Amino acid sequence: MMLDDTDRAILNRMQDDLPLTSHPYAAIADELGIEESDLLARLGHMKEDRVITRFGPFFDAAAMGGAFCLCAMAVPAQEFETVLTKVNAHPEVAHNYERTHRLNVWFVLATETPEGIATAAEAIERDTGITVLQFPKLQEFFIGFRVAA
């Protein structure tokens, strides 16, 4: 899918915040000079075409008493799909990535308590038989993503 200037404007605007109104999409569409139905249709097409995979809030788990942790696993190619299915079955797995090096599965654990990270990682290890390497956050960075015109 080729993104046009309106698609780029939508993607950039949707990352900032949603207005706290009963019709936030209508308010954003108005800001962008388009109809709400067009905004929603474009978001739907971008999701269908996998330009975006999801749209939702990002919660600061640590501020709410929980924790996030980046994790990685070295999964044999012949077991990849089976292991990934087992990893994704855990509700603590926020999202994951496939990489093309030895540590080929990366995922984020999000738990209600800091202790929940180790518990979830241990459960994944039991389910898969593969070590889960944990990379706890040492410093927080906020990286803005913008789609250039």
XYZ file of N, CA, C and O in Angstrom:
596
model
N 0.854 -1.188 0.000
C 0.000 0.000 0.000
C 0.887 1.235 0.000
O 1.795 1.348 0.815
N 0.629 2.134 -0.885
C 1.338 3.410 -0.935
C 0.582 4.411 -0.058
O -0.635 4.562 -0.190
N 1.303 5.059 0.835
C 0.692 6.062 1.698
C 0.677 7.409 0.995
O 1.678 7.830 0.438
N -0.464 8.079 1.049
C -0.507 9.439 0.515
C -0.314 10.429 1.669
O -0.149 10.037 2.828
N -0.331 11.711 1.357
C -0.089 12.728 2.383
C -1.124 12.666 3.505
O -0.799 12.893 4.678
N -2.368 12.344 3.172
C -3.415 12.256 4.199
C -3.159 11.068 5.121
O -3.286 11.193 6.342
N -2.763 9.926 4.558
C -2.435 8.764 5.396
C -1.296 9.105 6.359
O -1.353 8.766 7.545
N -0.282 9.771 5.846
C 0.862 10.147 6.694
C 0.424 11.106 7.801
O 0.841 10.977 8.945
N -0.411 12.060 7.445
C -0.906 13.016 8.447
C -1.710 12.289 9.522
O -1.598 12.599 10.721
N -2.513 11.325 9.111
C -3.301 10.546 10.081
C -2.370 9.783 11.017
O -2.529 9.827 12.242
N -1.395 9.067 10.457
C -0.473 8.285 11.292
C 0.277 9.178 12.273
O 0.421 8.839 13.452
N 0.742 10.321 11.801
C 1.472 11.221 12.681
C 0.573 11.795 13.765
O 0.955 11.854 14.934
N -0.632 12.196 13.408
C -1.554 12.798 14.383
C -2.033 11.788 15.419
O -2.146 12.104 16.605
N -2.284 10.553 15.012
C -2.828 9.550 15.927
C -1.831 9.151 17.017
O -2.219 8.579 18.025
N -0.566 9.470 16.841
C 0.431 9.109 17.844
C 0.526 10.102 18.989
O 1.156 9.820 20.002
N -0.073 11.258 18.840
C 0.063 12.286 19.863
C -0.881 12.057 21.044
O -0.444 11.945 22.170
N -2.138 12.014 20.794
C -3.131 11.757 21.834
C -4.503 11.732 21.170
O -4.641 12.089 20.017
N -5.464 11.269 21.915
C -6.843 11.332 21.440
C -7.568 12.383 22.267
O -7.427 12.418 23.488
N -8.336 13.230 21.616
C -9.106 14.219 22.384
C -10.084 13.507 23.322
O -10.662 12.479 22.971
N -10.241 14.029 24.505
C -11.161 13.447 25.475
C -12.566 13.983 25.220
O -13.072 14.844 25.934
N -13.145 13.486 24.153
C -14.496 13.866 23.764
C -15.270 12.585 23.475
O -14.694 11.501 23.383
N -16.566 12.732 23.295
C -17.375 11.555 22.986
C -17.138 11.070 21.553
O -17.488 9.942 21.214
N -16.534 11.914 20.710
C -16.254 11.546 19.309
C -14.827 11.964 18.947
O -14.621 12.888 18.144
N -13.827 11.276 19.507
C -12.433 11.691 19.267
C -12.012 11.585 17.804
O -11.244 12.418 17.318
N -12.510 10.573 17.077
C -12.124 10.439 15.673
C -12.684 11.582 14.840
O -12.037 12.053 13.901
N -13.880 12.029 15.173
C -14.469 13.168 14.456
C -13.638 14.429 14.703
O -13.407 15.214 13.782
N -13.170 14.606 15.945
C -12.357 15.785 16.271
C -11.032 15.759 15.507
O -10.597 16.784 14.964
N -10.406 14.591 15.433
C -9.139 14.485 14.696
C -9.378 14.681 13.203
O -8.609 15.377 12.533
N -10.436 14.089 12.680
C -10.759 14.270 11.265
C -10.953 15.749 10.955
O -10.455 16.248 9.930
N -11.641 16.458 11.843
C -11.862 17.886 11.660
C -10.527 18.641 11.640
O -10.315 19.510 10.805
N -9.617 18.281 12.550
C -8.283 18.903 12.568
C -7.564 18.700 11.237
O -6.840 19.573 10.772
N -7.741 17.519 10.656
C -7.045 17.166 9.417
C -7.792 17.610 8.162
O -7.289 17.441 7.052
N -9.006 18.135 8.343
C -9.783 18.615 7.206
C -10.397 17.510 6.364
O -10.577 17.670 5.154
N -10.722 16.380 7.018
C -11.369 15.271 6.313
C -12.603 14.840 7.093
O -12.815 15.279 8.226
N -13.398 13.979 6.508
C -14.574 13.444 7.183
C -14.164 12.315 8.135
O -13.197 11.589 7.868
N -14.918 12.160 9.221
C -14.640 11.076 10.160
C -14.696 9.717 9.455
O -13.850 8.844 9.714
N -15.661 9.524 8.559
C -15.788 8.252 7.843
C -14.539 7.966 7.007
O -14.110 6.816 6.891
N -13.934 9.008 6.434
C -12.707 8.838 5.647
C -11.545 8.440 6.567
O -10.770 7.538 6.244
N -11.434 9.109 7.710
C -10.387 8.772 8.683
C -10.502 7.305 9.097
O -9.516 6.556 9.058
N -11.700 6.884 9.458
C -11.903 5.506 9.912
C -11.655 4.506 8.783
O -11.052 3.446 9.007
N -12.074 4.836 7.575
C -11.835 3.941 6.441
C -10.347 3.815 6.160
O -9.843 2.709 5.911
N -9.631 4.929 6.214
C -8.188 4.891 5.965
C -7.472 4.073 7.036
O -6.574 3.287 6.728
N -7.837 4.251 8.295
C -7.235 3.440 9.362
C -7.527 1.955 9.131
O -6.653 1.108 9.306
N -8.744 1.650 8.724
C -9.113 0.264 8.436
C -8.283 -0.325 7.312
O -7.800 -1.462 7.412
N -8.086 0.447 6.240
C -7.280 -0.036 5.107
C -5.822 -0.229 5.525
O -5.195 -1.211 5.127
N -5.297 0.703 6.332
C -3.904 0.567 6.774
C -3.730 -0.663 7.656
O -2.705 -1.337 7.590
N -4.746 -0.968 8.451
C -4.668 -2.171 9.284
C -4.772 -3.427 8.417
O -3.995 -4.369 8.598
N -5.696 -3.440 7.487
C -5.848 -4.595 6.586
C -4.575 -4.858 5.795
O -4.200 -6.006 5.569
N -3.888 -3.785 5.377
C -2.673 -3.906 4.584
C -1.416 -4.031 5.453
O -0.304 -4.016 4.932
N -1.606 -4.122 6.777
C -0.514 -4.311 7.744
C 0.471 -3.147 7.778
O 1.621 -3.301 8.179
N 0.020 -1.950 7.349
C 0.822 -0.748 7.541
C 0.902 -0.478 9.042
O 1.949 -0.098 9.572
N -0.228 -0.690 9.717
C -0.276 -0.666 11.178
C -0.828 -2.019 11.615
O -1.592 -2.648 10.896
N -0.417 -2.467 12.790
C -0.912 -3.755 13.273
C -1.956 -3.581 14.356
O -2.762 -4.475 14.578
N -1.900 -2.460 15.045
C -2.888 -2.202 16.079
C -2.892 -0.719 16.381
O -1.948 -0.009 16.065
N -3.959 -0.298 17.025
C -4.039 1.060 17.526
C -4.628 0.964 18.915
O -5.690 0.383 19.108
N -3.909 1.457 19.888
C -4.405 1.397 21.249
C -3.517 2.195 22.178
O -2.470 2.712 21.768
N -3.907 2.276 23.421
C -3.140 3.071 24.384
C -1.836 2.386 24.764
O -1.696 1.166 24.654
N -0.901 3.186 25.204
C 0.343 2.682 25.765
C 0.334 3.066 27.235
O 0.277 4.240 27.577
N 0.328 2.068 28.094
C 0.277 2.314 29.531
C 1.667 2.237 30.126
O 2.474 1.385 29.735
N 1.955 3.093 31.077
C 3.219 3.054 31.797
C 3.053 2.086 32.958
O 2.581 2.453 34.036
N 3.416 0.822 32.716
C 3.213 -0.230 33.715
C 3.929 0.090 35.021
O 3.393 -0.157 36.102
N 5.127 0.637 34.944
C 5.888 0.938 36.161
C 5.182 1.991 37.008
O 5.143 1.890 38.235
N 4.591 2.999 36.363
C 3.874 4.042 37.100
C 2.642 3.482 37.796
O 2.173 4.044 38.781
N 2.133 2.348 37.290
C 0.954 1.722 37.889
C 1.340 0.577 38.826
O 0.489 -0.199 39.241
N 2.644 0.454 39.139
C 3.103 -0.581 40.068
C 3.549 -1.866 39.398
O 3.959 -2.807 40.064
N 3.476 -1.930 38.087
C 3.875 -3.129 37.360
C 5.258 -2.991 36.763
O 6.082 -2.220 37.247
N 5.513 -3.752 35.694
C 6.831 -3.718 35.065
C 6.752 -4.152 33.608
O 5.842 -4.879 33.211
N 7.729 -3.687 32.844
C 7.971 -4.127 31.470
C 9.359 -4.736 31.423
O 10.251 -4.317 32.166
N 9.573 -5.681 30.529
C 10.915 -6.222 30.337
C 11.047 -6.731 28.909
O 10.193 -7.476 28.431
N 12.108 -6.336 28.242
C 12.426 -6.859 26.929
C 13.099 -8.216 27.109
O 13.989 -8.363 27.951
N 12.661 -9.200 26.343
C 13.193 -10.557 26.457
C 13.576 -11.076 25.083
O 13.058 -10.613 24.068
N 14.479 -12.060 25.073
C 14.900 -12.661 23.810
C 15.108 -14.157 24.005
O 15.413 -14.626 25.113
N 14.946 -14.877 22.899
C 15.155 -16.328 22.894
C 15.862 -16.732 21.608
O 15.668 -16.107 20.566
N 16.664 -17.779 21.692
C 17.296 -18.384 20.519
C 16.490 -19.633 20.187
O 16.612 -20.661 20.845
N 15.635 -19.525 19.173
C 14.708 -20.607 18.839
C 15.175 -21.313 17.563
O 15.357 -20.661 16.528
N 15.356 -22.627 17.617
C 15.712 -23.356 16.391
C 14.642 -23.142 15.316
O 13.442 -23.137 15.612
N 15.095 -22.975 14.072
C 14.184 -22.674 12.964
C 13.039 -23.678 12.859
O 11.891 -23.292 12.636
N 13.336 -24.951 13.060
C 12.297 -25.975 12.910
C 11.250 -25.908 14.026
O 10.167 -26.470 13.884
N 11.537 -25.214 15.107
C 10.597 -25.086 16.221
C 9.968 -23.701 16.306
O 9.167 -23.431 17.197
N 10.319 -22.832 15.378
C 9.955 -21.423 15.487
C 8.459 -21.201 15.688
O 8.046 -20.559 16.660
N 7.633 -21.704 14.795
C 6.188 -21.458 14.876
C 5.583 -22.040 16.148
O 4.741 -21.417 16.789
N 6.022 -23.233 16.528
C 5.504 -23.875 17.744
C 5.861 -23.059 18.975
O 5.011 -22.801 19.841
N 7.118 -22.619 19.047
C 7.561 -21.823 20.199
C 6.849 -20.483 20.225
O 6.378 -20.033 21.281
N 6.736 -19.834 19.078
C 6.078 -18.534 19.031
C 4.624 -18.635 19.487
O 4.129 -17.766 20.214
N 3.943 -19.693 19.102
C 2.559 -19.912 19.539
C 2.503 -20.048 21.057
O 1.616 -19.478 21.710
N 3.457 -20.770 21.623
C 3.492 -20.941 23.088
C 3.810 -19.624 23.792
O 3.221 -19.314 24.830
N 4.742 -18.854 23.239
C 5.087 -17.549 23.826
C 3.862 -16.638 23.792
O 3.495 -16.016 24.798
N 3.213 -16.556 22.636
C 2.066 -15.658 22.478
C 0.859 -16.071 23.318
O -0.036 -15.258 23.542
N 0.823 -17.308 23.776
C -0.289 -17.768 24.612
C -0.253 -17.149 26.004
O -1.256 -17.180 26.724
N 0.854 -16.567 26.380
C 0.982 -15.959 27.710
C 0.440 -14.536 27.671
O 0.900 -13.713 26.869
N -0.518 -14.215 28.522
C -1.129 -12.884 28.492
C -0.147 -11.761 28.829
O -0.396 -10.603 28.494
N 0.969 -12.090 29.444
C 1.964 -11.069 29.793
C 2.771 -10.605 28.590
O 3.476 -9.597 28.661
N 2.709 -11.340 27.476
C 3.471 -10.969 26.275
C 2.731 -9.841 25.563
O 1.641 -10.033 25.038
N 3.340 -8.657 25.590
C 2.708 -7.477 25.004
C 2.818 -7.501 23.481
O 1.861 -7.219 22.777
N 3.981 -7.800 22.964
C 4.202 -7.894 21.523
C 5.543 -8.571 21.306
O 6.337 -8.705 22.229
N 5.776 -9.038 20.073
C 7.036 -9.706 19.803
C 7.550 -9.367 18.417
O 6.831 -8.817 17.594
N 8.810 -9.714 18.202
C 9.492 -9.428 16.944
C 10.320 -10.639 16.541
O 10.929 -11.288 17.388
N 10.385 -10.909 15.257
C 11.293 -11.924 14.733
C 12.537 -11.203 14.215
O 12.432 -10.188 13.534
N 13.707 -11.722 14.560
C 14.968 -11.154 14.093
C 15.753 -12.213 13.340
O 15.511 -13.404 13.504
N 16.723 -11.778 12.563
C 17.468 -12.702 11.709
C 18.854 -13.021 12.253
O 19.798 -13.186 11.487
N 18.982 -13.099 13.559
C 20.253 -13.529 14.143
C 19.976 -14.601 15.181
O 18.845 -15.076 15.302
N 20.985 -15.028 15.900
C 20.836 -16.140 16.850
C 19.678 -15.915 17.806
O 18.876 -16.822 18.044
N 19.580 -14.746 18.364
C 18.436 -14.406 19.215
C 17.323 -13.933 18.280
O 17.198 -12.757 17.977
N 16.539 -14.884 17.808
C 15.598 -14.592 16.728
C 14.171 -14.275 17.176
O 13.349 -13.888 16.367
N 13.877 -14.433 18.461
C 12.558 -14.061 18.982
C 12.767 -13.061 20.116
O 13.446 -13.358 21.093
N 12.206 -11.889 19.945
C 12.248 -10.836 20.966
C 10.812 -10.496 21.327
O 9.947 -10.450 20.463
N 10.568 -10.279 22.613
C 9.224 -9.913 23.028
C 9.283 -9.068 24.283
O 10.308 -8.996 24.963
N 8.187 -8.411 24.557
C 8.067 -7.564 25.743
C 7.086 -8.217 26.696
O 5.983 -8.599 26.303
N 7.515 -8.364 27.940
C 6.620 -8.825 29.003
C 6.100 -7.602 29.743
O 6.863 -6.681 30.045
N 4.820 -7.588 30.035
C 4.202 -6.528 30.823
C 3.431 -7.217 31.947
O 2.548 -8.030 31.675
N 3.783 -6.898 33.188
C 3.161 -7.580 34.324
C 2.647 -6.575 35.347
O 3.078 -5.425 35.384
N 1.742 -7.051 36.179
C 1.132 -6.184 37.193
C 2.076 -5.853 38.327
O 1.878 -4.873 39.032
N 3.097 -6.688 38.537
C 4.085 -6.447 39.582
C 5.474 -6.693 39.004
O 5.625 -7.479 38.059
N 6.509 -6.074 39.567
C 7.865 -6.345 39.087
C 8.236 -7.833 39.205
O 8.907 -8.379 38.332
N 7.745 -8.502 40.238
C 8.035 -9.925 40.430
C 7.395 -10.797 39.348
O 7.845 -11.907 39.082
N 6.359 -10.276 38.728
C 5.669 -11.020 37.694
C 6.517 -11.284 36.459
O 6.267 -12.239 35.716
N 7.531 -10.461 36.230
C 8.417 -10.654 35.071
C 9.106 -12.007 35.172
O 9.076 -12.806 34.239
N 9.756 -12.267 36.307
C 10.465 -13.544 36.474
C 9.495 -14.716 36.405
O 9.799 -15.749 35.787
N 8.333 -14.566 36.998
C 7.333 -15.640 36.979
C 6.899 -15.955 35.549
O 6.828 -17.121 35.153
N 6.625 -14.918 34.760
C 6.199 -15.118 33.377
C 7.330 -15.717 32.540
O 7.100 -16.636 31.742
N 8.542 -15.215 32.712
C 9.686 -15.745 31.956
C 9.916 -17.220 32.287
O 10.168 -18.031 31.386
N 9.814 -17.566 33.556
C 9.992 -18.967 33.965
C 8.900 -19.852 33.360
O 9.170 -20.976 32.931
N 7.677 -19.349 33.306
C 6.575 -20.125 32.724
C 6.819 -20.360 31.229
O 6.576 -21.461 30.719
N 7.310 -19.348 30.541
C 7.609 -19.496 29.113
C 8.739 -20.506 28.914
O 8.686 -21.341 28.012
N 9.742 -20.456 29.771
C 10.838 -21.433 29.695
C 10.321 -22.854 29.902
O 10.711 -23.770 29.184
N 9.425 -23.029 30.873
C 8.854 -24.359 31.114
C 8.055 -24.840 29.907
O 8.148 -25.994 29.508
N 7.282 -23.943 29.318
C 6.430 -24.309 28.184
C 7.214 -24.620 26.915
O 6.784 -25.425 26.098
N 8.364 -23.941 26.745
C 9.103 -24.070 25.486
C 10.393 -24.878 25.604
O 10.904 -25.356 24.596
N 10.932 -24.977 26.827
C 12.224 -25.628 27.006
C 13.391 -24.772 26.542
O 14.508 -25.257 26.389
N 13.140 -23.486 26.317
C 14.182 -22.579 25.822
C 14.374 -21.436 26.814
O 13.405 -20.880 27.336
N 15.634 -21.093 27.072
C 15.966 -20.015 28.006
C 15.421 -18.684 27.514
O 15.543 -18.347 26.326
N 14.837 -17.932 28.429
C 14.359 -16.574 28.146
C 15.373 -15.610 28.751
O 15.557 -15.569 29.968
N 16.053 -14.873 27.897
C 16.991 -13.851 28.363
C 16.200 -12.587 28.665
O 15.383 -12.149 27.850
N 16.467 -11.998 29.828
C 15.722 -10.808 30.248
C 16.630 -9.584 30.212
O 17.749 -9.618 30.718
N 16.119 -8.515 29.612
C 16.849 -7.261 29.512
C 16.010 -6.154 30.145
O 15.267 -5.451 29.452
N 16.098 -6.024 31.471
C 15.268 -5.017 32.141
C 15.676 -3.599 31.746
O 16.827 -3.332 31.401
N 14.680 -2.722 31.799
C 14.903 -1.325 31.433
C 15.811 -0.660 32.466
O 15.561 -0.725 33.666
N 16.874 -0.015 31.986
C 17.754 0.752 32.857
C 17.462 2.241 32.755
O 17.633 2.982 33.701
N 17.054 2.661 31.578
C 16.748 4.060 31.337
C 15.604 4.118 30.327
O 15.555 3.316 29.398
N 14.716 5.065 30.499
C 13.575 5.188 29.594
C 13.860 6.225 28.517
O 14.401 7.284 28.792
N 13.513 5.865 27.288
C 13.623 6.783 26.160
C 12.274 6.870 25.490
O 11.602 5.867 25.302
N 11.878 8.055 25.118
C 10.664 8.250 24.348
C 11.078 8.679 22.949
O 11.636 9.760 22.763
N 10.855 7.803 22.004
C 11.264 8.058 20.633
C 10.009 8.307 19.818
O 9.160 7.454 19.675
N 9.901 9.500 19.303
C 8.754 9.822 18.467
C 8.922 9.238 17.079
O 10.019 9.265 16.513
N 7.876 8.674 16.546
C 7.901 8.118 15.200
C 7.024 8.993 14.321
O 5.861 9.208 14.621
N 7.595 9.484 13.264
C 6.828 10.293 12.324
C 7.046 9.761 10.912
O 8.134 9.317 10.570
N 5.987 9.803 10.127
C 6.039 9.362 8.748
C 6.275 10.598 7.891
O 5.467 11.527 7.892
N 7.403 10.607 7.199
C 7.771 11.771 6.394
C 6.938 11.856 5.119
O 6.513 10.824 4.582
N 6.736 13.041 4.701
C 5.968 13.286 3.453
C 6.784 12.923 2.240
O 7.941 12.812 2.229
